[in-house]
Short mmCIF file of C-alpha atoms and ligand atoms in Angstrom, two decimals:
data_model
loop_
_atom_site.label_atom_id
_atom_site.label_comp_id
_atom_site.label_asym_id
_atom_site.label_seq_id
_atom_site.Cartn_x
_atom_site.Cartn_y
_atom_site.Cartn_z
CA UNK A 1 115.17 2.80 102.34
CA UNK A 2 114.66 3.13 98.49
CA UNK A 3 116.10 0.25 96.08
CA UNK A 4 116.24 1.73 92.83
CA UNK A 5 117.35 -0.56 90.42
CA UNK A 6 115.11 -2.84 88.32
CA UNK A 7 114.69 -6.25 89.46
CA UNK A 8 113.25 -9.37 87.26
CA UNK A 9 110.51 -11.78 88.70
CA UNK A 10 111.89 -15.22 88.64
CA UNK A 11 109.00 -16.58 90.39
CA UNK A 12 105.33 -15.98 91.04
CA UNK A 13 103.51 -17.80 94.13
CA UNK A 14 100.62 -19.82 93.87
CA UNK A 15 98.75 -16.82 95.67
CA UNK A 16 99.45 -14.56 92.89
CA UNK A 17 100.57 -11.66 95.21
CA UNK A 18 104.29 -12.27 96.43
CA UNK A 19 107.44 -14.41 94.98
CA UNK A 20 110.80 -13.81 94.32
CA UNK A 21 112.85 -11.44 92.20
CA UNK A 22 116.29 -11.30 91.07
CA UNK A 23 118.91 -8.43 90.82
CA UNK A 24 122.32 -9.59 89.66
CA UNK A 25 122.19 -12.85 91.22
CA UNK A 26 121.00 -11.76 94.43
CA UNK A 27 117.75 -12.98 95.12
CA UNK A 28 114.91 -11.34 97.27
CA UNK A 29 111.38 -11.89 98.33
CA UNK A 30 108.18 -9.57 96.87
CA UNK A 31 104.60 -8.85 97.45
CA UNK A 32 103.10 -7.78 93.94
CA UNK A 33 100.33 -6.24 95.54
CA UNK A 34 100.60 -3.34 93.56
CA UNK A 35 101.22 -4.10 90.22
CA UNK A 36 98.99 -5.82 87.41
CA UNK A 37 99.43 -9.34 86.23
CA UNK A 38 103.01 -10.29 87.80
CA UNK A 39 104.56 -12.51 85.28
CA UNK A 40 108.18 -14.30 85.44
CA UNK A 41 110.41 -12.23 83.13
CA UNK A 42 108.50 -8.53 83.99
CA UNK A 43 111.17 -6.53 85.31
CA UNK A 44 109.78 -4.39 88.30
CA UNK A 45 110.65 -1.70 90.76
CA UNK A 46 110.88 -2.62 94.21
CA UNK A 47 110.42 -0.73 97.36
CA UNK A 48 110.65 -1.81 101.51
CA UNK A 49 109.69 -5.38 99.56
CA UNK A 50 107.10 -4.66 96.93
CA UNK A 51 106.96 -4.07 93.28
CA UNK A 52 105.28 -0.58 92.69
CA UNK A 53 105.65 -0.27 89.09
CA UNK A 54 107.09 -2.35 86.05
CA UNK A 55 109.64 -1.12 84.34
CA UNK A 56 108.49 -1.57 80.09
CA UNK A 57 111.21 -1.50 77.24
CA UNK A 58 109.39 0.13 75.02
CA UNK A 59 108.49 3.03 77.03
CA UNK A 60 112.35 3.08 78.01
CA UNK A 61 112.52 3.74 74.30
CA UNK A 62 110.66 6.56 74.03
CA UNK A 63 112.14 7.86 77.50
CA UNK A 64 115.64 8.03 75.61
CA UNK A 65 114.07 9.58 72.61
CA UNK A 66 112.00 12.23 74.59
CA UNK A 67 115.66 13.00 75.98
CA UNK A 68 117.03 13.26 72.60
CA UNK A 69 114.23 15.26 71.56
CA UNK A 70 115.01 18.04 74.38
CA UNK A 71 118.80 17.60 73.17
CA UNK A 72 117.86 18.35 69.63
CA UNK A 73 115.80 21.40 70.79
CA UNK A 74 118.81 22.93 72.80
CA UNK A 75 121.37 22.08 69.97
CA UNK A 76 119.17 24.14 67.53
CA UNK A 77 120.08 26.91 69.94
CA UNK A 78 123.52 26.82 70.20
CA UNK A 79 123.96 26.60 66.30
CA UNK B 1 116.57 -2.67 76.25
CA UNK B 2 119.89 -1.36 77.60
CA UNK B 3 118.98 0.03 80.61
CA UNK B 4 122.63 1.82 80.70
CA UNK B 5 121.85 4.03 78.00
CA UNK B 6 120.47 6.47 80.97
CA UNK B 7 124.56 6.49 82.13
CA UNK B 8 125.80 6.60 78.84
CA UNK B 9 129.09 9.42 79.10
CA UNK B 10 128.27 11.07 75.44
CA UNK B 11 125.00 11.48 75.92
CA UNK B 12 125.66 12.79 79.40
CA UNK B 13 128.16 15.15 77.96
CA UNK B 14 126.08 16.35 75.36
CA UNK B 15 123.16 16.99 77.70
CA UNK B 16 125.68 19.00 79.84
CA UNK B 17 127.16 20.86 76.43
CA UNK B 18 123.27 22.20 75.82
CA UNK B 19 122.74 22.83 79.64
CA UNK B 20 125.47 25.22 79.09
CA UNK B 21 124.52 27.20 76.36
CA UNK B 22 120.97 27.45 77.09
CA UNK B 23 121.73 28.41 80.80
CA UNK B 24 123.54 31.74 79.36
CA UNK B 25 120.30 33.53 78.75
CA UNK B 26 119.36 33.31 82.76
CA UNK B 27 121.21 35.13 85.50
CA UNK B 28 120.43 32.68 88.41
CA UNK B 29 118.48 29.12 88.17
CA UNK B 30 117.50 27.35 91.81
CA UNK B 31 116.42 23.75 91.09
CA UNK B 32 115.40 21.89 93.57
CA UNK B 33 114.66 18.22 94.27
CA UNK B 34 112.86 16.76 96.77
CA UNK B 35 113.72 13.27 96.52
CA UNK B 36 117.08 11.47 98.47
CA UNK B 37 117.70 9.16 96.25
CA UNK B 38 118.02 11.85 93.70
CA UNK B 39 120.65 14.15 96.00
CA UNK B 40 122.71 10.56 95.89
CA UNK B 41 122.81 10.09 92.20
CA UNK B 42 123.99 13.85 91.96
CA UNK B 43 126.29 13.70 94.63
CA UNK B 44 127.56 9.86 93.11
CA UNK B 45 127.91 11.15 89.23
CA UNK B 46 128.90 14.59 90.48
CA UNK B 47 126.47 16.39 88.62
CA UNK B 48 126.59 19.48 89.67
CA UNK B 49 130.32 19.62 88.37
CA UNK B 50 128.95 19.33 84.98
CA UNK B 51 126.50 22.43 85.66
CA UNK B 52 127.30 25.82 84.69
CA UNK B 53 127.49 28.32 88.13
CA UNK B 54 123.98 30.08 87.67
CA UNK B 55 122.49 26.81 87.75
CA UNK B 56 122.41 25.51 91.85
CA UNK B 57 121.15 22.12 92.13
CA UNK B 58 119.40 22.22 95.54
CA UNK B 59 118.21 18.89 97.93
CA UNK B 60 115.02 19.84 99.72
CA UNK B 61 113.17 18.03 102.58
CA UNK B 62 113.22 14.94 100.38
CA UNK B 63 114.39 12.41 102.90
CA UNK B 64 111.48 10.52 105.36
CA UNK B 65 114.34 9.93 107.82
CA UNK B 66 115.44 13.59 108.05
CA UNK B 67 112.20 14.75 108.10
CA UNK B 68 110.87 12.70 110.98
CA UNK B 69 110.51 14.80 113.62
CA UNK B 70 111.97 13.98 117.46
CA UNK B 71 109.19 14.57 118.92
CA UNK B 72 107.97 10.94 116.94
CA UNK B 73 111.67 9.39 118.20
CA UNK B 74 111.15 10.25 121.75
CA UNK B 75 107.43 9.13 121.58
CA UNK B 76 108.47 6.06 120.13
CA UNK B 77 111.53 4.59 122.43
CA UNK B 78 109.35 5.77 125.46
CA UNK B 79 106.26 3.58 123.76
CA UNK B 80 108.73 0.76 123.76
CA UNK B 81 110.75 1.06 127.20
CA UNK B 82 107.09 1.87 129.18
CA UNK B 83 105.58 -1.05 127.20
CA UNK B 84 108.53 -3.30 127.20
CA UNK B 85 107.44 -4.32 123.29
CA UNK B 86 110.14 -4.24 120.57
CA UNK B 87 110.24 -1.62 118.37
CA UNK B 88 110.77 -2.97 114.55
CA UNK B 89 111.85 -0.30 112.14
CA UNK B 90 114.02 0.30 109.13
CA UNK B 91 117.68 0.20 109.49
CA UNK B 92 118.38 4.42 108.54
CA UNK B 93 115.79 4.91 111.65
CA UNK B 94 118.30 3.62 114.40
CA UNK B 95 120.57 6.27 114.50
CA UNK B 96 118.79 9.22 114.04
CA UNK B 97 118.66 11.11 117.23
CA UNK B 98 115.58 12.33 118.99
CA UNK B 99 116.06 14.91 121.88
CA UNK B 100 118.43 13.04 123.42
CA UNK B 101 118.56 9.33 122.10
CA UNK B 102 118.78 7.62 119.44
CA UNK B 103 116.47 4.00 119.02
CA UNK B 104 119.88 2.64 119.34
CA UNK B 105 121.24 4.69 122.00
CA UNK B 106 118.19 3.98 123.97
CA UNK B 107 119.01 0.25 124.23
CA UNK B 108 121.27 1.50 127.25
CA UNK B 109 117.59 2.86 128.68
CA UNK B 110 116.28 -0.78 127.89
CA UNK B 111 114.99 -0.13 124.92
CA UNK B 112 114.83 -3.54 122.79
CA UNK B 113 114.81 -2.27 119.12
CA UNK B 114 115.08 -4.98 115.53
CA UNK B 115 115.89 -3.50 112.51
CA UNK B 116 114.04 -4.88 109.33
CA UNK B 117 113.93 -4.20 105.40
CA UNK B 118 110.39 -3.95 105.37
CA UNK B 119 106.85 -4.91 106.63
CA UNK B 120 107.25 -8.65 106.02
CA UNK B 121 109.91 -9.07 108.23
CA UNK B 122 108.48 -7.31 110.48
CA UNK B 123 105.31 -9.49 110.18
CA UNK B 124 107.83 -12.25 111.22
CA UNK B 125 109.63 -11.14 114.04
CA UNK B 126 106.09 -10.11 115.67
CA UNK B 127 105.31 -13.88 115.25
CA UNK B 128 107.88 -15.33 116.96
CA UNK B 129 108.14 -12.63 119.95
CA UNK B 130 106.21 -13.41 122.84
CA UNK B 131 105.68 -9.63 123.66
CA UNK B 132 104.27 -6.82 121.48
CA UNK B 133 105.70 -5.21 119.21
CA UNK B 134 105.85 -1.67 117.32
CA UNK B 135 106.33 -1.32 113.58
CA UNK B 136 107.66 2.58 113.08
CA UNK B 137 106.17 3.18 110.14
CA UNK B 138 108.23 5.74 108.40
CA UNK B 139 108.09 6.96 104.75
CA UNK B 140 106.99 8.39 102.11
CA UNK B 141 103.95 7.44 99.95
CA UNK B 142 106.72 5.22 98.12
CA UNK B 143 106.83 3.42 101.51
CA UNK B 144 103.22 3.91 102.93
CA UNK B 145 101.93 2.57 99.68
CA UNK B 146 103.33 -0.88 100.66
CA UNK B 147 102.97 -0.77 104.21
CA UNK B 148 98.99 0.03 103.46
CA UNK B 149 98.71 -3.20 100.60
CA UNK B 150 100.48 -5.41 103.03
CA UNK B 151 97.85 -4.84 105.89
CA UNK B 152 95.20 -5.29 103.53
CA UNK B 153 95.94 -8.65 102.17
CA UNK B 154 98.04 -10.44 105.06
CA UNK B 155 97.03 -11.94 108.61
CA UNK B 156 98.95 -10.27 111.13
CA UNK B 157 99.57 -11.67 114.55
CA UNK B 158 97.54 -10.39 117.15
CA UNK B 159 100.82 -8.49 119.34
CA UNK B 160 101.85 -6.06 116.10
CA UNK B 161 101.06 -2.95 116.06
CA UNK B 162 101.76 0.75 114.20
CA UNK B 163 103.40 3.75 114.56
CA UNK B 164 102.67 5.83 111.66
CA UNK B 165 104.79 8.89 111.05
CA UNK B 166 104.33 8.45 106.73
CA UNK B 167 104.56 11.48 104.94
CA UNK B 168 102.95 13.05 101.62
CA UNK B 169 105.52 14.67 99.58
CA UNK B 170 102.78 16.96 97.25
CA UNK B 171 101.10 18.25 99.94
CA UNK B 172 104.30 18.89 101.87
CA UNK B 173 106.06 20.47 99.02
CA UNK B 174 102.97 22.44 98.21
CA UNK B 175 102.35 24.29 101.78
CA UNK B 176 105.74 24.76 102.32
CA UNK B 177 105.32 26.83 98.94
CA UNK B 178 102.64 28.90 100.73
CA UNK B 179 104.39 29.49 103.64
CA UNK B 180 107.25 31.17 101.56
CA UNK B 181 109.92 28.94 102.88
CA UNK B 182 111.67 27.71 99.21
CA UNK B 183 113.38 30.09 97.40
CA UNK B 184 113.17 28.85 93.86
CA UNK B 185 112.60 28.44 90.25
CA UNK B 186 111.75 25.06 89.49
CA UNK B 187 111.20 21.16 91.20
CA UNK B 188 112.47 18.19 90.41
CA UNK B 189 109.97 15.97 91.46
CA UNK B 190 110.76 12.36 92.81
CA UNK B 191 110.09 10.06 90.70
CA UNK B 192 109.33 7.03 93.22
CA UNK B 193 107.29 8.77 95.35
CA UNK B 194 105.31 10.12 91.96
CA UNK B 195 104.94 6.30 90.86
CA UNK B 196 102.25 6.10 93.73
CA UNK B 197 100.55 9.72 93.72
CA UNK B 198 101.08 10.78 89.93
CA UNK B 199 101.72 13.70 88.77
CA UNK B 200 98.13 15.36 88.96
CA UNK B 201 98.84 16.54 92.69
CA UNK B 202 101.67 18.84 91.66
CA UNK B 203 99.69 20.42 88.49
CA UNK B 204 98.62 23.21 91.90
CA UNK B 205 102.62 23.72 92.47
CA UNK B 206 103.05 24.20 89.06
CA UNK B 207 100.06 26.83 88.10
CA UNK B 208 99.87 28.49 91.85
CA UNK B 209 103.90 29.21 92.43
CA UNK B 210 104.76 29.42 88.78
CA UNK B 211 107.22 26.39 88.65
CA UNK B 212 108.49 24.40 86.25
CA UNK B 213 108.32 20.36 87.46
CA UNK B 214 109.46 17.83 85.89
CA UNK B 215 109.28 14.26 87.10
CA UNK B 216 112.39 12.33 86.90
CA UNK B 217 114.20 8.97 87.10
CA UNK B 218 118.12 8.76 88.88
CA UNK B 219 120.57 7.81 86.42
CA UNK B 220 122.60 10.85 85.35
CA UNK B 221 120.53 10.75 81.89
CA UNK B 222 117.34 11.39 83.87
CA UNK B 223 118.75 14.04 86.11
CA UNK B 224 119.88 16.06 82.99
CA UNK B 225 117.59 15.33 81.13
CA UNK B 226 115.15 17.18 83.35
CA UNK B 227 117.28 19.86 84.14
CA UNK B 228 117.46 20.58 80.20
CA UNK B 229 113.49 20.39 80.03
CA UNK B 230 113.05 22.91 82.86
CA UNK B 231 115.21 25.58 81.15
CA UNK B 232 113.48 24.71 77.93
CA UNK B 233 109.80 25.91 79.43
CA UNK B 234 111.45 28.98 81.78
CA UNK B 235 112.71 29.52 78.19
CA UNK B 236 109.39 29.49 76.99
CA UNK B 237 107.57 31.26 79.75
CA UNK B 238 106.06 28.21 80.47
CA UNK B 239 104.89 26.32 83.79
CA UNK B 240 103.90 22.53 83.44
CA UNK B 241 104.11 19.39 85.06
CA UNK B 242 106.34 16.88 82.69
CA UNK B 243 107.30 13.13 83.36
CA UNK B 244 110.80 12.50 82.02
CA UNK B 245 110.49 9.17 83.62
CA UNK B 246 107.69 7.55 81.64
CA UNK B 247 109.50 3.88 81.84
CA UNK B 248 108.05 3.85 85.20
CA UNK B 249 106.16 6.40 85.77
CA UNK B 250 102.79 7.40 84.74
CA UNK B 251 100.51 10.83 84.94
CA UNK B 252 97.63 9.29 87.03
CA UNK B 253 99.92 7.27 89.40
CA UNK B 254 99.80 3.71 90.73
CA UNK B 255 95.89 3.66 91.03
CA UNK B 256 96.40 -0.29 93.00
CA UNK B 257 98.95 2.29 95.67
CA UNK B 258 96.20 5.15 96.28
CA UNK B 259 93.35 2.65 96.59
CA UNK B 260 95.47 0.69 99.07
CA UNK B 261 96.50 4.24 100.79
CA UNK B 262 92.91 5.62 100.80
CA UNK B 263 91.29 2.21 102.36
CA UNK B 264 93.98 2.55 105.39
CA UNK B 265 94.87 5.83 106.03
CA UNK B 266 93.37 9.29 106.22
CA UNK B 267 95.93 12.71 105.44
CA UNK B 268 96.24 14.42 108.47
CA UNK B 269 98.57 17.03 109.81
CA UNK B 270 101.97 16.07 110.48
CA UNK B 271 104.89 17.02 112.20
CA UNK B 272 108.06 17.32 109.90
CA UNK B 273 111.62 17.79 111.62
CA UNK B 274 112.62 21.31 112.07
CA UNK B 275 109.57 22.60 109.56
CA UNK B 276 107.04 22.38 111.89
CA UNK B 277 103.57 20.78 111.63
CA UNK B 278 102.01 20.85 107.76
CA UNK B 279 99.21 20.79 107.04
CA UNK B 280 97.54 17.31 105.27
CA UNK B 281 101.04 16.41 104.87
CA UNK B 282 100.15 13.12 106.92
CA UNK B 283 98.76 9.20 107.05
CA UNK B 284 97.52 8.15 110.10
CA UNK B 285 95.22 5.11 109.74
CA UNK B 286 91.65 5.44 109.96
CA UNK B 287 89.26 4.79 112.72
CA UNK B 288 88.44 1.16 111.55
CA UNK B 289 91.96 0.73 111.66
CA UNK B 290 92.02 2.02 115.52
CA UNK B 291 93.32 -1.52 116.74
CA UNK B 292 96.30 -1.31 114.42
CA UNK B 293 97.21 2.23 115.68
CA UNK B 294 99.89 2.06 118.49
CA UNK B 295 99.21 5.97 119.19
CA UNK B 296 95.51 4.69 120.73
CA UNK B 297 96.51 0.73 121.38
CA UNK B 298 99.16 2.07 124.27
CA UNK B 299 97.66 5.46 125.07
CA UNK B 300 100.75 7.47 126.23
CA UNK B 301 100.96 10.63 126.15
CA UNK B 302 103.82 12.66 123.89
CA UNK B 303 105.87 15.25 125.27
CA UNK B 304 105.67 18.35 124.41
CA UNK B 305 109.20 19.43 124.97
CA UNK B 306 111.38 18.27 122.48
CA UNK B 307 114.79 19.00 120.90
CA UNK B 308 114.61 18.84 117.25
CA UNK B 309 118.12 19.68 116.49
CA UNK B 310 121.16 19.39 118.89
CA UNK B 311 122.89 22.67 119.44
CA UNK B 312 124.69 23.99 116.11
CA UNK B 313 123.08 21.26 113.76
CA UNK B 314 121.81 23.18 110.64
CA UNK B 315 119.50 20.42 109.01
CA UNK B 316 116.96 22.60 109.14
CA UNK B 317 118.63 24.83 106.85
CA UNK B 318 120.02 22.11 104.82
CA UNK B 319 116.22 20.70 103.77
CA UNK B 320 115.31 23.65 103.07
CA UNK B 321 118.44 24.45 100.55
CA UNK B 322 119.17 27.84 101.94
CA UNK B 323 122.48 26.34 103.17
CA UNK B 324 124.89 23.68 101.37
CA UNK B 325 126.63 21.08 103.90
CA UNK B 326 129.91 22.70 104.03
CA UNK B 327 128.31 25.65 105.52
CA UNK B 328 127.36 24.07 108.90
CA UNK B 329 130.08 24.61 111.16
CA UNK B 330 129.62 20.95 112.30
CA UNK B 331 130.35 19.13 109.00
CA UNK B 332 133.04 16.98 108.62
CA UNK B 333 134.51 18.34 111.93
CA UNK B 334 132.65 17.07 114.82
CA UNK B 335 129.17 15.59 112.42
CA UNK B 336 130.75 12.53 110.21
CA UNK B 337 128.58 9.55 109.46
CA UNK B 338 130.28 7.20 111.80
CA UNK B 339 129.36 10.06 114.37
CA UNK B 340 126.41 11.86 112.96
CA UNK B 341 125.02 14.72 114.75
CA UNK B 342 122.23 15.66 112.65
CA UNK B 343 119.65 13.52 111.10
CA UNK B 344 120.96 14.54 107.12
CA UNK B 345 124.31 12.90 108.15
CA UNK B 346 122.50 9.44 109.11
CA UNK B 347 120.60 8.20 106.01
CA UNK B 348 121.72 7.29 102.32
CA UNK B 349 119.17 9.72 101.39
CA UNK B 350 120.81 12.13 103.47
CA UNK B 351 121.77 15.67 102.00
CA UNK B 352 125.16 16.06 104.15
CA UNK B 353 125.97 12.41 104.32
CA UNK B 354 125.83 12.26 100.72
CA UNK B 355 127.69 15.37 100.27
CA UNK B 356 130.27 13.61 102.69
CA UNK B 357 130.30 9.99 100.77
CA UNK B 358 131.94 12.21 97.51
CA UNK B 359 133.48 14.95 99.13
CA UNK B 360 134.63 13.81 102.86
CA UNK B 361 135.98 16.42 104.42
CA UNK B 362 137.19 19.31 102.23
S1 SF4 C 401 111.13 7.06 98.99
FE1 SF4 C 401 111.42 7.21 96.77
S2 SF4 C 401 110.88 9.30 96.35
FE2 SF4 C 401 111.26 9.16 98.54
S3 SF4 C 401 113.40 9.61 98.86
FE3 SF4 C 401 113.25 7.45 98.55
S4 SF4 C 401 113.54 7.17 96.31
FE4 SF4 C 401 113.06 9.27 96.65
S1 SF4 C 402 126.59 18.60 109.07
FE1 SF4 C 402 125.60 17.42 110.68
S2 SF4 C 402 125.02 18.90 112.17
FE2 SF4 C 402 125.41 20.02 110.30
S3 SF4 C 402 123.45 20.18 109.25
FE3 SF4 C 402 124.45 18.34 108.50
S4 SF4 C 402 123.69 16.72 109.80
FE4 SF4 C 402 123.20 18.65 110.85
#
């Protein structure tokens, strides 16, 4: 029931709440209902047909350094 | 942004390597996760392989198909055969048995079922069927989030109607903690479901049961990552709620997904497959939304005698992580996804048919 993977907007309706989004050239209907400001290039996560969050590069940043962080932490152990 | 750093194999291996050595201070570790999408990225990336044997990675009731109780299946193909309506639903729905059928079996019975990717489809089908027609609602927040923004801000046609068997994963988790039914040392929490109802809800699980719970995303990066943060506050005597998944996921949640939930739906008391009913572990929709509700729109009674599992069928067990797959006597032998006897065997989200995808049947 759950689709995972981040999908880009391609295209945002005149209504301002649905359009289409793209996952390695397949492409799919959305509502954006639940996100802020859909704009063509946001990359989203989509579930049963709806964006519920979008999916920001620089916060995938810091999500990789947070890991690294924790990494650091546990090598300081072991040494 | 590389979004396959979160698979890259060093830094997978190197989360493993410190899993390792930090593990060696603690006799036993349960972990659990309450998400399905998280049991299939272990199961996929075989992550418990990389996990030292005092840690055990355990699936809990983190699946809205397995947890959907028969007594909601029978209700709903008896709905649709007394009614003749069609009964639109999500694909993993149509083969999960109740007491006796399943939505698919029951098409012998007369039963005219659809299966759909989500609401708008749904929406569509209703239009063009001359008769009425059902939508099981079934889900999580994740799911009930959408389902709630979709009948706020769309016309529906007159002949569509809902069955709402949605579930709330904190408050499930959370009395199932009082009830003393999960033996364990820390959550994984889901980190879909947690998009819509933050993290705040699960600050109680943390503080009250004296559990580590981290928040996390389901590449093999995430999954470790988390793991490592957990032993990291057991090792210092902490308890907190952390969000490993801050690309997507915030503290206060989707605040668009709860205002959409709370304008639809109240939290009830729901009926969870094999667990029982929980308390406020429920949506149903709210009076003003009485027209929408199939439950009042078709007035049938439910039966009260009802088979959650068919005889031998562990799932019970299985949600709750006191038993792995392998240790139903069914698995792999007679309970096989083409043939699945139990509802963990049905879904992607599934604990035993994931377990089955990677390891068939050893
Ligand atoms: S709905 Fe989301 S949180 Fe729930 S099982 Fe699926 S991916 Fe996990
Ligand atoms: S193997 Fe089949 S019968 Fe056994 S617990 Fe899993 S789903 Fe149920």
């Amino acid at each position: 029931m759950c689709i995972g993977i981040p999908m880009q907007i391609v295209e945002v309706y005149e209504d301002g709440i649905s359009g289409v989004i793209e996952a390695g050239g397949t492409k799919k209907h959305c509502f954006f209902m639940l996100i802020d400001n859909p704009k063509v290039g946001d990359y989203v996560l989509v579930h049963a047909g709806n964006a519920i969050s979008k999916l920001d590069e620089q916060e995938a940043k810091e999500n990789l350094e947070l890991i690294e962080q924790c990494l650091l932490g546990a090598k300081g152990a072991v040494e | 942004m590389q979004w396959s750093k979160f698979k890259d194999k060093d830094l997978v291996l190197s989360l493993a390597h410190g899993i390792k050595q930090k593990a060696k201070k603690f006799d036993r570790l349960r972990i659990m996760h309450v998400c399905g999408t998280h049991e299939n990225a272990i199961a996929r990336y075989a992550l418990r392989d990389l996990l030292p044997n005092n840690i055990k990675l355990l699936a809990g009731p983190g699946c809205p198909v397995c947890v959907t109780s028969s007594k909601d299946i029978d209700a709903i193909i008896n709905y649709g055969i007394k009614n003749d309506c069609t009964i639109l639903t999500f694909g993993d729905m149509l083969r999960v048995k109740g007491s006796a059928y399943s939505l698919l079996s029951a098409s012998k019975l007369g039963l005219y079922v659809k299966m759909v990717y989500g609401l708008d489809e749904a929406i569509y089908y209703a239009k063009q069927a001359k008769k009425d027609a059902i939508f099981f609602s079934v889900g999580f927040e994740t799911t009930a989030a959408p389902v709630a923004s979709i009948i706020k801000s769309v016309n529906l046609p007159e002949n569509l109607s809902f069955f709402s068997v949605h579930k709330y994963t904190p408050n499930g988790v959370l009395e199932l903690l009082k009830a003393g039914k999960l033996n364990i040392d820390a959550l994984i929490l889901p980190g879909h479901a947690s998009i819509v109802s933050g993290l705040a809800p699960y600050e109680k699980v943390a503080s009250s049961f004296n559990l580590p719970c981290v928040a996390a995303g389901f590449e093999p990066v995430d999954v470790l990552g988390a793991i490592l943060m957990i032993i990291n506050q057991l090792e210092d005597n902490i308890c907190k709620v952390e969000n490993e998944y801050e690309r997507l996921l915030n503290y206060e949640g989707n605040k668009l997904a709860q205002k959409a939930l709370n304008d639809i739906f109240d939290i009830t008391d729901s009926i969870w497959r094999g667990l029982g009913i929980i308390k406020n572990s429920g949506f149903e929709f709210k009076k003003t939304y009485n027209y929408l509700n199939a439950k009042l729109k078709f007035n049938i009674p439910f039966s009260d005698s009802y088979t959650e599992e068919q005889k031998g069928c562990r799932c019970a067990e299985v949600i709750l992580g006191t038993i792995e797959p392998p240790q139903c006597p069914m698995y792999a032998k007679i309970c096989n996804p083409h043939n699945p006897v139990g509802p963990c065997m049905v879904s992607d989200e599934g604990t035993c048919r994931n377990w089955w995808e990677v390891k068939g049947d050893i």
